[in-house]
Tab-separated table of C-alpha atoms and ligand atoms in Angstrom:
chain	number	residue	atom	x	y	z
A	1	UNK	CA	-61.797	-192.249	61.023
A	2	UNK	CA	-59.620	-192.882	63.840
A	3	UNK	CA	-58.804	-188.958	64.565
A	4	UNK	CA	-60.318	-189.487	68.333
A	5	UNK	CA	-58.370	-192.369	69.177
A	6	UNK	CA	-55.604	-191.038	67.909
A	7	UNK	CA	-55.882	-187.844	69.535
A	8	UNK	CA	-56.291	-189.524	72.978
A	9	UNK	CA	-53.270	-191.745	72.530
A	10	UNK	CA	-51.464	-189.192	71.390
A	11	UNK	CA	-50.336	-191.128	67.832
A	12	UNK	CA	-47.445	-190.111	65.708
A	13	UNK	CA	-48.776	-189.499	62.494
A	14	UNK	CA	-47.009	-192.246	60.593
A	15	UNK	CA	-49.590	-194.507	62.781
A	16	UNK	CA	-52.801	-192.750	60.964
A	17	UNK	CA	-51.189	-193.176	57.932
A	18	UNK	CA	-50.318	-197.013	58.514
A	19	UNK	CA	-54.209	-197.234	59.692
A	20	UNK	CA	-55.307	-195.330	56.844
A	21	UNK	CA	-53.399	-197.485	53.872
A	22	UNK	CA	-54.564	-200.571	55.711
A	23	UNK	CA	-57.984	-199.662	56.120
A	24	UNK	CA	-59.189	-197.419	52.962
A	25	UNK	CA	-56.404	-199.010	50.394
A	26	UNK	CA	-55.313	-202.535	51.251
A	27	UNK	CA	-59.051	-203.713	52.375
A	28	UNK	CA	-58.033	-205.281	55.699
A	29	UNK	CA	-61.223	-207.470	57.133
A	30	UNK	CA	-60.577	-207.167	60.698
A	31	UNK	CA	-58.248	-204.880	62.666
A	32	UNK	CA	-56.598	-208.020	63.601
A	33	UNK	CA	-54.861	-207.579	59.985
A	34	UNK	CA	-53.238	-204.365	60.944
A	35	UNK	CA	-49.484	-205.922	61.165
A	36	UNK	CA	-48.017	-202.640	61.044
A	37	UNK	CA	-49.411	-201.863	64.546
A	38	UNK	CA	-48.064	-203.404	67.623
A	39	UNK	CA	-50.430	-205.872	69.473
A	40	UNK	CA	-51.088	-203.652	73.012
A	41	UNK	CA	-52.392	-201.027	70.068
A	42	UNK	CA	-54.526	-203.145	67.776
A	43	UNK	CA	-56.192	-204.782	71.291
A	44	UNK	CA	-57.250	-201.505	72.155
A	45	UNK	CA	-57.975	-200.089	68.569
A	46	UNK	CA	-60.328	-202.936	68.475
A	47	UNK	CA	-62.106	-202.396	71.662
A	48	UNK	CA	-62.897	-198.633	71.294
A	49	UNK	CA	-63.247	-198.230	67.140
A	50	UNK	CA	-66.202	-199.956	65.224
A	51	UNK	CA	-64.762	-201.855	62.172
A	52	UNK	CA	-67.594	-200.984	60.526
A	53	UNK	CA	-71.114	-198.924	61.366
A	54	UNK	CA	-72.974	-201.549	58.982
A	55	UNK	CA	-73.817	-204.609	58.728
A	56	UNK	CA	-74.504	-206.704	55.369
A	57	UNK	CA	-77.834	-208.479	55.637
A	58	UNK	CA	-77.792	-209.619	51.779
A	59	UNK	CA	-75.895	-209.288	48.916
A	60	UNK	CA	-77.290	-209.920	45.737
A	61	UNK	CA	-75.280	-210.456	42.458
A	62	UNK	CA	-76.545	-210.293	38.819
A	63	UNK	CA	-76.280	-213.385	36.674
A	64	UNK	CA	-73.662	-211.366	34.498
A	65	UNK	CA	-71.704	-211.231	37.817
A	66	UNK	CA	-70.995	-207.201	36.839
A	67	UNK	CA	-73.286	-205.742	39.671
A	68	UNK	CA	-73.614	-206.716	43.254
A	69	UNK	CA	-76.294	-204.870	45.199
A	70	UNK	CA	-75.977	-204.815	48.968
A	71	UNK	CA	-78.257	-204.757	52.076
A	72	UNK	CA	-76.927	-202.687	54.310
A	73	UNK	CA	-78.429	-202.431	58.477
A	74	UNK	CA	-77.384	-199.855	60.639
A	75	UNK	CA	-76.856	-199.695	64.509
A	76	UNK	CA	-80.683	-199.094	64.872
A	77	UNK	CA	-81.787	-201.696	62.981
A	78	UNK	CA	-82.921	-199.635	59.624
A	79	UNK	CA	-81.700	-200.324	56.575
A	80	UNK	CA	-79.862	-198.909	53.539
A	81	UNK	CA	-78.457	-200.112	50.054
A	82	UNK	CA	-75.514	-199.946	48.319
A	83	UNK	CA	-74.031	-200.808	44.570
A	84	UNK	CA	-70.865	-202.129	43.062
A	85	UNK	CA	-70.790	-202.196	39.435
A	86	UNK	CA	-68.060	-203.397	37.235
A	87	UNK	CA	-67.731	-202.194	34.061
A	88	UNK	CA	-66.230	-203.503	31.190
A	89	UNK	CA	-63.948	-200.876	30.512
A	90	UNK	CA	-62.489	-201.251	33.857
A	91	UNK	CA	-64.306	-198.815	35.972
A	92	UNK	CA	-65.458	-200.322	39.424
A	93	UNK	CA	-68.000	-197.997	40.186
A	94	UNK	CA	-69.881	-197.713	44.132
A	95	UNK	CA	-73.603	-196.114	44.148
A	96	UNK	CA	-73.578	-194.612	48.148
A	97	UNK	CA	-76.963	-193.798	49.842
A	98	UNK	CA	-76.380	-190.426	52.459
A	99	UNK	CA	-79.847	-190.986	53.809
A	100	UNK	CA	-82.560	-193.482	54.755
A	101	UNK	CA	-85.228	-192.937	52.489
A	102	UNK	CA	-85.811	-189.418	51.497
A	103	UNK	CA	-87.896	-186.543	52.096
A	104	UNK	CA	-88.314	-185.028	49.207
A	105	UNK	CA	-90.878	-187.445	47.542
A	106	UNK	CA	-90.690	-187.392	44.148
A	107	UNK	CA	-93.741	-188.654	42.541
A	108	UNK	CA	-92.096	-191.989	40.860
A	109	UNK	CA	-89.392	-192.466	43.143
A	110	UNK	CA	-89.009	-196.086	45.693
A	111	UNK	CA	-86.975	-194.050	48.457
A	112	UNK	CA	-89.202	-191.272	48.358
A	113	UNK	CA	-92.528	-193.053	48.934
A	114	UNK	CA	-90.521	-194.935	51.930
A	115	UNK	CA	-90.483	-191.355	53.607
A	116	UNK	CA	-87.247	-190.259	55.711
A	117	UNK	CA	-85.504	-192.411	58.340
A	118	UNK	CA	-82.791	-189.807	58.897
A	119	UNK	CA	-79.109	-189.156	57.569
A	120	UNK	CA	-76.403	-190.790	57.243
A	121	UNK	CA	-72.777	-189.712	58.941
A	122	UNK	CA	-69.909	-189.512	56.756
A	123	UNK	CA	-68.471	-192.399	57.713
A	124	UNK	CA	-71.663	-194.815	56.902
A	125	UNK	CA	-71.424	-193.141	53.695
A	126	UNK	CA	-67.639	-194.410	53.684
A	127	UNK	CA	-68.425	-197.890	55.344
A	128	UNK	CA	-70.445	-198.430	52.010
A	129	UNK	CA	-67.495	-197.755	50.068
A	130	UNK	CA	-64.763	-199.603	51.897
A	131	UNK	CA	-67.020	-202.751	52.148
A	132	UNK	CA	-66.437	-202.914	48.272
A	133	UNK	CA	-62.991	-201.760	48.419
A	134	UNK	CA	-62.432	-205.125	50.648
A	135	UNK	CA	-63.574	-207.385	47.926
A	136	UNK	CA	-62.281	-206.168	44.793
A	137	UNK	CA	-59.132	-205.745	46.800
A	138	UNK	CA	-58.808	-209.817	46.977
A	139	UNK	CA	-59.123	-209.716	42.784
A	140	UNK	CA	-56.070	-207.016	42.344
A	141	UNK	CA	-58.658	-204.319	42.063
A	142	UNK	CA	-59.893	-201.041	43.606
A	143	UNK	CA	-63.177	-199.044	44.037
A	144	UNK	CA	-62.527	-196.170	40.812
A	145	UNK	CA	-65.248	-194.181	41.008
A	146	UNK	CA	-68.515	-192.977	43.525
A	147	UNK	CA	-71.772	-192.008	42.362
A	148	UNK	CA	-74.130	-190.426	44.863
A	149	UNK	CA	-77.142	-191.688	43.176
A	150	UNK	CA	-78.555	-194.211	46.164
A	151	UNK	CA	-81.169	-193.190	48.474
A	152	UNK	CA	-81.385	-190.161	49.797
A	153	UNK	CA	-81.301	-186.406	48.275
A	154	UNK	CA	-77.082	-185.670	48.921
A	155	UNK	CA	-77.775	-181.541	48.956
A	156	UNK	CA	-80.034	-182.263	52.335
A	157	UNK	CA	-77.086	-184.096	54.091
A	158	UNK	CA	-74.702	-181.809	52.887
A	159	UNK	CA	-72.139	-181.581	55.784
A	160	UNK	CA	-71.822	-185.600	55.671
A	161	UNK	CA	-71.739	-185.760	52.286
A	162	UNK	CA	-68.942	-183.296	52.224
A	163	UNK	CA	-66.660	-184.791	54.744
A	164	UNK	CA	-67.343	-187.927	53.313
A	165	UNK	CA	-65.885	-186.171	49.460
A	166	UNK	CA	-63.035	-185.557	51.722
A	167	UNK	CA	-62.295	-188.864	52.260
A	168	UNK	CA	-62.657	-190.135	49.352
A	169	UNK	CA	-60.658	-187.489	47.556
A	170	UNK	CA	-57.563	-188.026	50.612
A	171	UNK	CA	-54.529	-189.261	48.918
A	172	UNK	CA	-53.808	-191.491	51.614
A	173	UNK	CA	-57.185	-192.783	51.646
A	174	UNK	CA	-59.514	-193.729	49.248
A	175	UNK	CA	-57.347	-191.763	46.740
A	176	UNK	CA	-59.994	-191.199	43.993
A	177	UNK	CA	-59.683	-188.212	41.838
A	178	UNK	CA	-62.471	-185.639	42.048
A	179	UNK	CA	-63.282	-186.212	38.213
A	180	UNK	CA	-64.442	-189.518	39.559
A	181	UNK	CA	-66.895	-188.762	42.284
A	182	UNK	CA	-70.334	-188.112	41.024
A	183	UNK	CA	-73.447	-185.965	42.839
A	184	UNK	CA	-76.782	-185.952	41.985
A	185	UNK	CA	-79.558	-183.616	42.862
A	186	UNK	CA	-83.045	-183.032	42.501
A	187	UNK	CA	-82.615	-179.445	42.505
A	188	UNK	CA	-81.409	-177.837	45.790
A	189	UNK	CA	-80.000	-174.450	44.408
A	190	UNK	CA	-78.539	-172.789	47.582
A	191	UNK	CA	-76.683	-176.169	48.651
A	192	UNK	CA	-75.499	-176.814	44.743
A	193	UNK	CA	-73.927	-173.181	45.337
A	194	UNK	CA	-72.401	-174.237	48.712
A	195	UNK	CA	-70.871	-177.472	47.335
A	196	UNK	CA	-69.341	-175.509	44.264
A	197	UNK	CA	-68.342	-172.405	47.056
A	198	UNK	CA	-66.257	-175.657	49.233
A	199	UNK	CA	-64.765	-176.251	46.416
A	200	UNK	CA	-66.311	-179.632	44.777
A	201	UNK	CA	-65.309	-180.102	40.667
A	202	UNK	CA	-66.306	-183.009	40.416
A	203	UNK	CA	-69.773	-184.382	38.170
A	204	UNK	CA	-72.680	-183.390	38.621
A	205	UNK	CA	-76.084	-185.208	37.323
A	206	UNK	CA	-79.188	-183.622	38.201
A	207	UNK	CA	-82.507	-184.777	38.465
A	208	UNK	CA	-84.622	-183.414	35.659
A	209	UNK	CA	-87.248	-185.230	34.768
A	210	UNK	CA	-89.370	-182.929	32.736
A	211	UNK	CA	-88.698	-180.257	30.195
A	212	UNK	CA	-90.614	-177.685	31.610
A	213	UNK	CA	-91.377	-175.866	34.953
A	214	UNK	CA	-95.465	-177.004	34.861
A	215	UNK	CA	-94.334	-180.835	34.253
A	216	UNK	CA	-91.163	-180.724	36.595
A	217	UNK	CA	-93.215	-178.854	39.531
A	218	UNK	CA	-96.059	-182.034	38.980
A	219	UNK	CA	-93.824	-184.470	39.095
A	220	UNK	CA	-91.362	-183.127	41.840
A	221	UNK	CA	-92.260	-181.197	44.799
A	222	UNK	CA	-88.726	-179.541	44.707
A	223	UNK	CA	-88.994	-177.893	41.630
A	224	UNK	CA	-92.022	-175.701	43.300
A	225	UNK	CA	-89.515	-174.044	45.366
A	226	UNK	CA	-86.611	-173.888	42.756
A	227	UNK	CA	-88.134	-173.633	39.952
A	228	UNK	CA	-86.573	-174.737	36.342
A	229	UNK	CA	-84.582	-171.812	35.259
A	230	UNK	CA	-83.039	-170.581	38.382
A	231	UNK	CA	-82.024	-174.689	38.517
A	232	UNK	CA	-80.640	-174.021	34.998
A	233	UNK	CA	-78.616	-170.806	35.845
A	234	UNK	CA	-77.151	-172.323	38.553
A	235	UNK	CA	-75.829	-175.225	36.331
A	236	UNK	CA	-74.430	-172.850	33.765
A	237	UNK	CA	-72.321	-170.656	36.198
A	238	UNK	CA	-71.168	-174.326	37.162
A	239	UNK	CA	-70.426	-174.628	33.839
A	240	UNK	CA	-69.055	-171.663	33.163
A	241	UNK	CA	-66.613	-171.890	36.048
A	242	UNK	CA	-65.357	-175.891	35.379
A	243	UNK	CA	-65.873	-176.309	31.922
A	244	UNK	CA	-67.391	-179.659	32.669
A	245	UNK	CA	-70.908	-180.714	31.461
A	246	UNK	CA	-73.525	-181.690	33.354
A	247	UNK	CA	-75.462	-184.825	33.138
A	248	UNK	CA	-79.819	-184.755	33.491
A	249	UNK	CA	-81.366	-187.808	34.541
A	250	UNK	CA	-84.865	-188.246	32.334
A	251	UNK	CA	-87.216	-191.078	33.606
A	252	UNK	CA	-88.907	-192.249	30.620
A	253	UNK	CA	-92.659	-192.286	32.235
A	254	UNK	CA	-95.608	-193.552	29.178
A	255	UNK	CA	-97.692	-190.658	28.504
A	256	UNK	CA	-96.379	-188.382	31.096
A	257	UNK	CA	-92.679	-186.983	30.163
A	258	UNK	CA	-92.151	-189.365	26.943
A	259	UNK	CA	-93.730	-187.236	24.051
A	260	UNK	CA	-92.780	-185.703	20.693
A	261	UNK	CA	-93.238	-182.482	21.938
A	262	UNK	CA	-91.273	-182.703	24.958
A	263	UNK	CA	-88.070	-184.340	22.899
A	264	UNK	CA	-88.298	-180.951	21.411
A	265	UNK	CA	-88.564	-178.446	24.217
A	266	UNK	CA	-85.542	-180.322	25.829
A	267	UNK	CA	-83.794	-179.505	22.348
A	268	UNK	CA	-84.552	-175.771	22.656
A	269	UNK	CA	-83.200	-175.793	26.326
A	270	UNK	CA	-80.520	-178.071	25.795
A	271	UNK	CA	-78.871	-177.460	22.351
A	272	UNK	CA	-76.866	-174.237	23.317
A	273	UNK	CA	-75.728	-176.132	26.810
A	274	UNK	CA	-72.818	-178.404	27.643
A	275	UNK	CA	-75.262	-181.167	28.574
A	276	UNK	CA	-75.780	-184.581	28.584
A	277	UNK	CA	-79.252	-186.416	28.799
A	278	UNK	CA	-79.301	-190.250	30.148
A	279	UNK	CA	-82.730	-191.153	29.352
A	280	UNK	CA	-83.834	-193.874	32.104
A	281	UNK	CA	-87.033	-196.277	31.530
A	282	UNK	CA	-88.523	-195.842	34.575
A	283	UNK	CA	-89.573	-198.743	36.710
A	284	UNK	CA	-92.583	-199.113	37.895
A	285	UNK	CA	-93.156	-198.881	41.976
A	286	UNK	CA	-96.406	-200.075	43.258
A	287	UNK	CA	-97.413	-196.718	44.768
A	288	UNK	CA	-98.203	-194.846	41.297
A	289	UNK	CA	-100.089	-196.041	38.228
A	290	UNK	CA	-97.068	-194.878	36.014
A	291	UNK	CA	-96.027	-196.769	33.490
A	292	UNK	CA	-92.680	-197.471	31.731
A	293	UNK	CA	-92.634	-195.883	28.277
A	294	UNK	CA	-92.191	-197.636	25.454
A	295	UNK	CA	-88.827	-199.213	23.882
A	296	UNK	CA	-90.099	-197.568	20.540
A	297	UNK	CA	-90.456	-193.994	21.999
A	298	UNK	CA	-87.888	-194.020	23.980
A	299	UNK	CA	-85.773	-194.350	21.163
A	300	UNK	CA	-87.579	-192.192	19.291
A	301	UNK	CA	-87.091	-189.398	21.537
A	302	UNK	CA	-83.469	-189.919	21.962
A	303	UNK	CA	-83.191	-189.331	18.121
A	304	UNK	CA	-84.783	-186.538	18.309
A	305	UNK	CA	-82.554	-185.200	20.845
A	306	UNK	CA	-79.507	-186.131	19.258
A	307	UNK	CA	-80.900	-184.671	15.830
A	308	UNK	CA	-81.282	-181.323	17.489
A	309	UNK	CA	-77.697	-181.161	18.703
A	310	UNK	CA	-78.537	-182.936	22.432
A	311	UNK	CA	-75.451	-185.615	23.843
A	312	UNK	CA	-78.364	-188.202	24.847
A	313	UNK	CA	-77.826	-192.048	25.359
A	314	UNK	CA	-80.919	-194.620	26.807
A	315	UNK	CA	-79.407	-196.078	30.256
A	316	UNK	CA	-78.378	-199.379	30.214
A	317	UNK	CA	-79.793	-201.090	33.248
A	318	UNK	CA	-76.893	-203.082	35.051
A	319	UNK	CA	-77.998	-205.591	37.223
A	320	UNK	CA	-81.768	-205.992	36.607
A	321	UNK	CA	-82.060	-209.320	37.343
A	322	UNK	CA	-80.938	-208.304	41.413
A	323	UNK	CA	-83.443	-205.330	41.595
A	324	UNK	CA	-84.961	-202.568	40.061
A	325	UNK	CA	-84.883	-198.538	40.675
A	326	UNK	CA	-82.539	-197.720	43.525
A	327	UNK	CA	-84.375	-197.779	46.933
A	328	UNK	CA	-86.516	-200.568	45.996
A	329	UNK	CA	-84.756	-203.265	47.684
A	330	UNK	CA	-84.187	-201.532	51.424
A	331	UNK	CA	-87.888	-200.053	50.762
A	332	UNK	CA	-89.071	-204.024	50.417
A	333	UNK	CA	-87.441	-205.141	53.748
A	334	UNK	CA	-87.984	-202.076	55.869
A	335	UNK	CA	-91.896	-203.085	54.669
A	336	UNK	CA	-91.196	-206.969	55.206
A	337	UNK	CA	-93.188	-207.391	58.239
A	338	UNK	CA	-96.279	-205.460	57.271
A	339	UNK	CA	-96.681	-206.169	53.846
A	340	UNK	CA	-96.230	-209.740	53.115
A	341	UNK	CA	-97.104	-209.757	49.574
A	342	UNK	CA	-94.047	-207.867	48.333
A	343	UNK	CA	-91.323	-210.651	46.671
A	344	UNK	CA	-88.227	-210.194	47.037
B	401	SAH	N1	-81.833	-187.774	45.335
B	401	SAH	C1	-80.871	-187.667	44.307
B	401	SAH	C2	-79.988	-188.877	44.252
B	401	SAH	C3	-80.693	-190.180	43.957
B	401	SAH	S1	-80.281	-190.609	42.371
B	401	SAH	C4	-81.563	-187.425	42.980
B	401	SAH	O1	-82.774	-187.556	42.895
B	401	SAH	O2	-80.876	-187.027	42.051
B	401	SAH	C5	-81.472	-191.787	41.950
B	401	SAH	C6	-81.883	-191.616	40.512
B	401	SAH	O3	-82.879	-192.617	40.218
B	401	SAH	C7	-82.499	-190.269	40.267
B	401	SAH	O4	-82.130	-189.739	39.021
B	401	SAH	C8	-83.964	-190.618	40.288
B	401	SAH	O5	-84.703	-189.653	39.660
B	401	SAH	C9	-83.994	-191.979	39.640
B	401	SAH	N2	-85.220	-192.715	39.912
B	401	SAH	C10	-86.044	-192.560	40.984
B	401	SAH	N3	-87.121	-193.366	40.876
B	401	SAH	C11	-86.972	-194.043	39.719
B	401	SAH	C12	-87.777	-195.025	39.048
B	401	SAH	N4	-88.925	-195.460	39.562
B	401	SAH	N5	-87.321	-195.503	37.879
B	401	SAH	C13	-86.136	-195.087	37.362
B	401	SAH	N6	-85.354	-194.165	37.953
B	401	SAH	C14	-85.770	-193.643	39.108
B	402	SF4	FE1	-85.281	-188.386	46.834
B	402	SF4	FE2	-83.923	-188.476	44.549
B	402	SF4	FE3	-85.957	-190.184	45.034
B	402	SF4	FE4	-86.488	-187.624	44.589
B	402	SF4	S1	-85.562	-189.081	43.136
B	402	SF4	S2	-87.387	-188.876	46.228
B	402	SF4	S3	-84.744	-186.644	45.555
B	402	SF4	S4	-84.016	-190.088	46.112
């Protein structure tokens, strides 16, 4: 983060290291609390480095107190969100946006219907992450694990995203195992390769959504240019190569993805694979008629996937009471001033 200003004062590299442990590990709040540095150092630091490239504009914390959802505004004013949640076996997990809305527009997605506002740099990506890191620092704790599952499609932002894995994965930064970083995709094969090629093992959760190419290809305008099994052979030679499952998201939509039958064509493609299904009720957005399936079918359907030999497991929604589906929140306020009926 500081490699510029440390290049054109010339720092010894015990200095980055001080800056790094202070910044990504011990959660200063200002640079003013970087005691290692001298004073003539921190002055300038502080006049030519941005403590951070967002702002928070609300936070928002569940009555359970185990998920805080942030708004997040950028230089330019637009805005992006970001989630801690604290889970009860200890994991302190961050949800990072890479983009401002998205433009791949899947049919029942929040971000997508916002359109695209542009991409994040690696180090907003990071900002969102250290902001947490900051407060569970002050309770003895630390920011375990990342899920890129916030706005934004991660395979279209790739470089970012990647220098931002960096980061994360630094041992004298945020010094989080690659096991514990998670991506998820819609479907971009040739930048799922390129990730694998740079050398990423950590998870991967992909956006499925439908059992079949006809369904997936309605429902997701990706899926028309990588279609189903190509997405599919891709995963396996991920597979193949790490040993390490692979997780498919599966909004529960009433009518649409949700029956009998499809519980058992995701059997037949999943029973042979080292997969797990997280089926998600989907929550309604006001620019579709969907509807959330039913408690009863949902379950249903998970039994029949875990008859036929498919790891499946109904989401638990953290946090409902503070919002909905990701993107909602930043899609309400970037909306605030021409749509007044929308509550917050
Ligand atoms: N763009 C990436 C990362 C975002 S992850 C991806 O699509 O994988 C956000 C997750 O929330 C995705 O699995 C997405 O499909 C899901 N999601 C989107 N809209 C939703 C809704 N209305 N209800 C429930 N989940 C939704
Ligand atoms: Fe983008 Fe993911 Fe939403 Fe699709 S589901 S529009 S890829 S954020």
């Amino acid at each position: 983060m500081i490699q510029e200003f440390a290049k054109k004062y010339n720092l010894p590299k015990f200095r980055t290291l001080q800056f790094d442990k202070a910044f990504y590990q011990n959660g200063i709040e200002s640079f003013d609390q970087l005691s290692t540095f001298p004073a003539d150092l921190r002055e300038r630091l502080k006049a030519e480095v941005e403590f951070s490239t967002l702002s928070v504009e609300k936070e928002l914390i569940s009555a359970h107190k185990d998920t805080i959802k942030i708004l997040m505004k950028r230089a330019d004013g637009q805005r992006i969100e970001a989630v801690l949640m604290k889970h009860k076996d200890g994991r302190n997990t961050v949800c990072v946006s890479c983009m401002v809305g998205c433009p791949v527009n899947c049919s029942f997605c929040a971000t997508g219907k916002m359109g695209f506002g542009g991409s994040l740099s690696a180090r907003e990506i990071i900002d969102q992450i250290v902001y947490f890191q900051r407060q569970l620092v002050k309770s003895g704790e630390r920011v375990s694990n990342v899920v890129f599952m916030g706005m934004g499609e991660p395979m279209l932002n790739l470089e970012q995203v990647q220098q931002a894995i960096d980061i994360i994965t630094d041992p004298d930064k945020l010094a989080l195992g690659s096991r514990r970083i998670t991506i998820s995709t819609s479907g971009y094969i040739p930048q799922f390769k390129q990730l694998v090629e740079n050398g990423f093992r950590g998870r991967v959760a992909i956006s499925l959504h439908a059992p079949n190419q006809e369904l997936r290809a309605k429902l997701m305008p990706v899926a028309k240019i990588y279609p189903l099994d190509q997405l599919l052979e891709a995963l396996d030679e991920y597979t193949a190569l790490t040993n390490k499952r692979v997780s498919y998201e599966y909004v529960m939509i009433k009518n649409m993805n949700d029956k009998t039958e499809h519980a058992y064509e995701l059997v037949k493609l999943f029973s042979k694979r080292l997969a797990h299904i997280n089926l998600i009720p989907y929550n309604p957005i006001r620019e579709v008629e969907f509807e959330r399936s039913v408690r009863d079918q949902i379950n249903r359907f998970r039994d029949i996937l875990t008859r036929g030999g498919v790891e499946a497991t109904v989401r638990v929604t953290m946090g409902d009471d503070v919002n909905a589906a990701c993107g909602q929140l930043a899609d309400r306020e970037n909306k605030k001033n021409t749509d007044k009926k929308i509550r917050i």
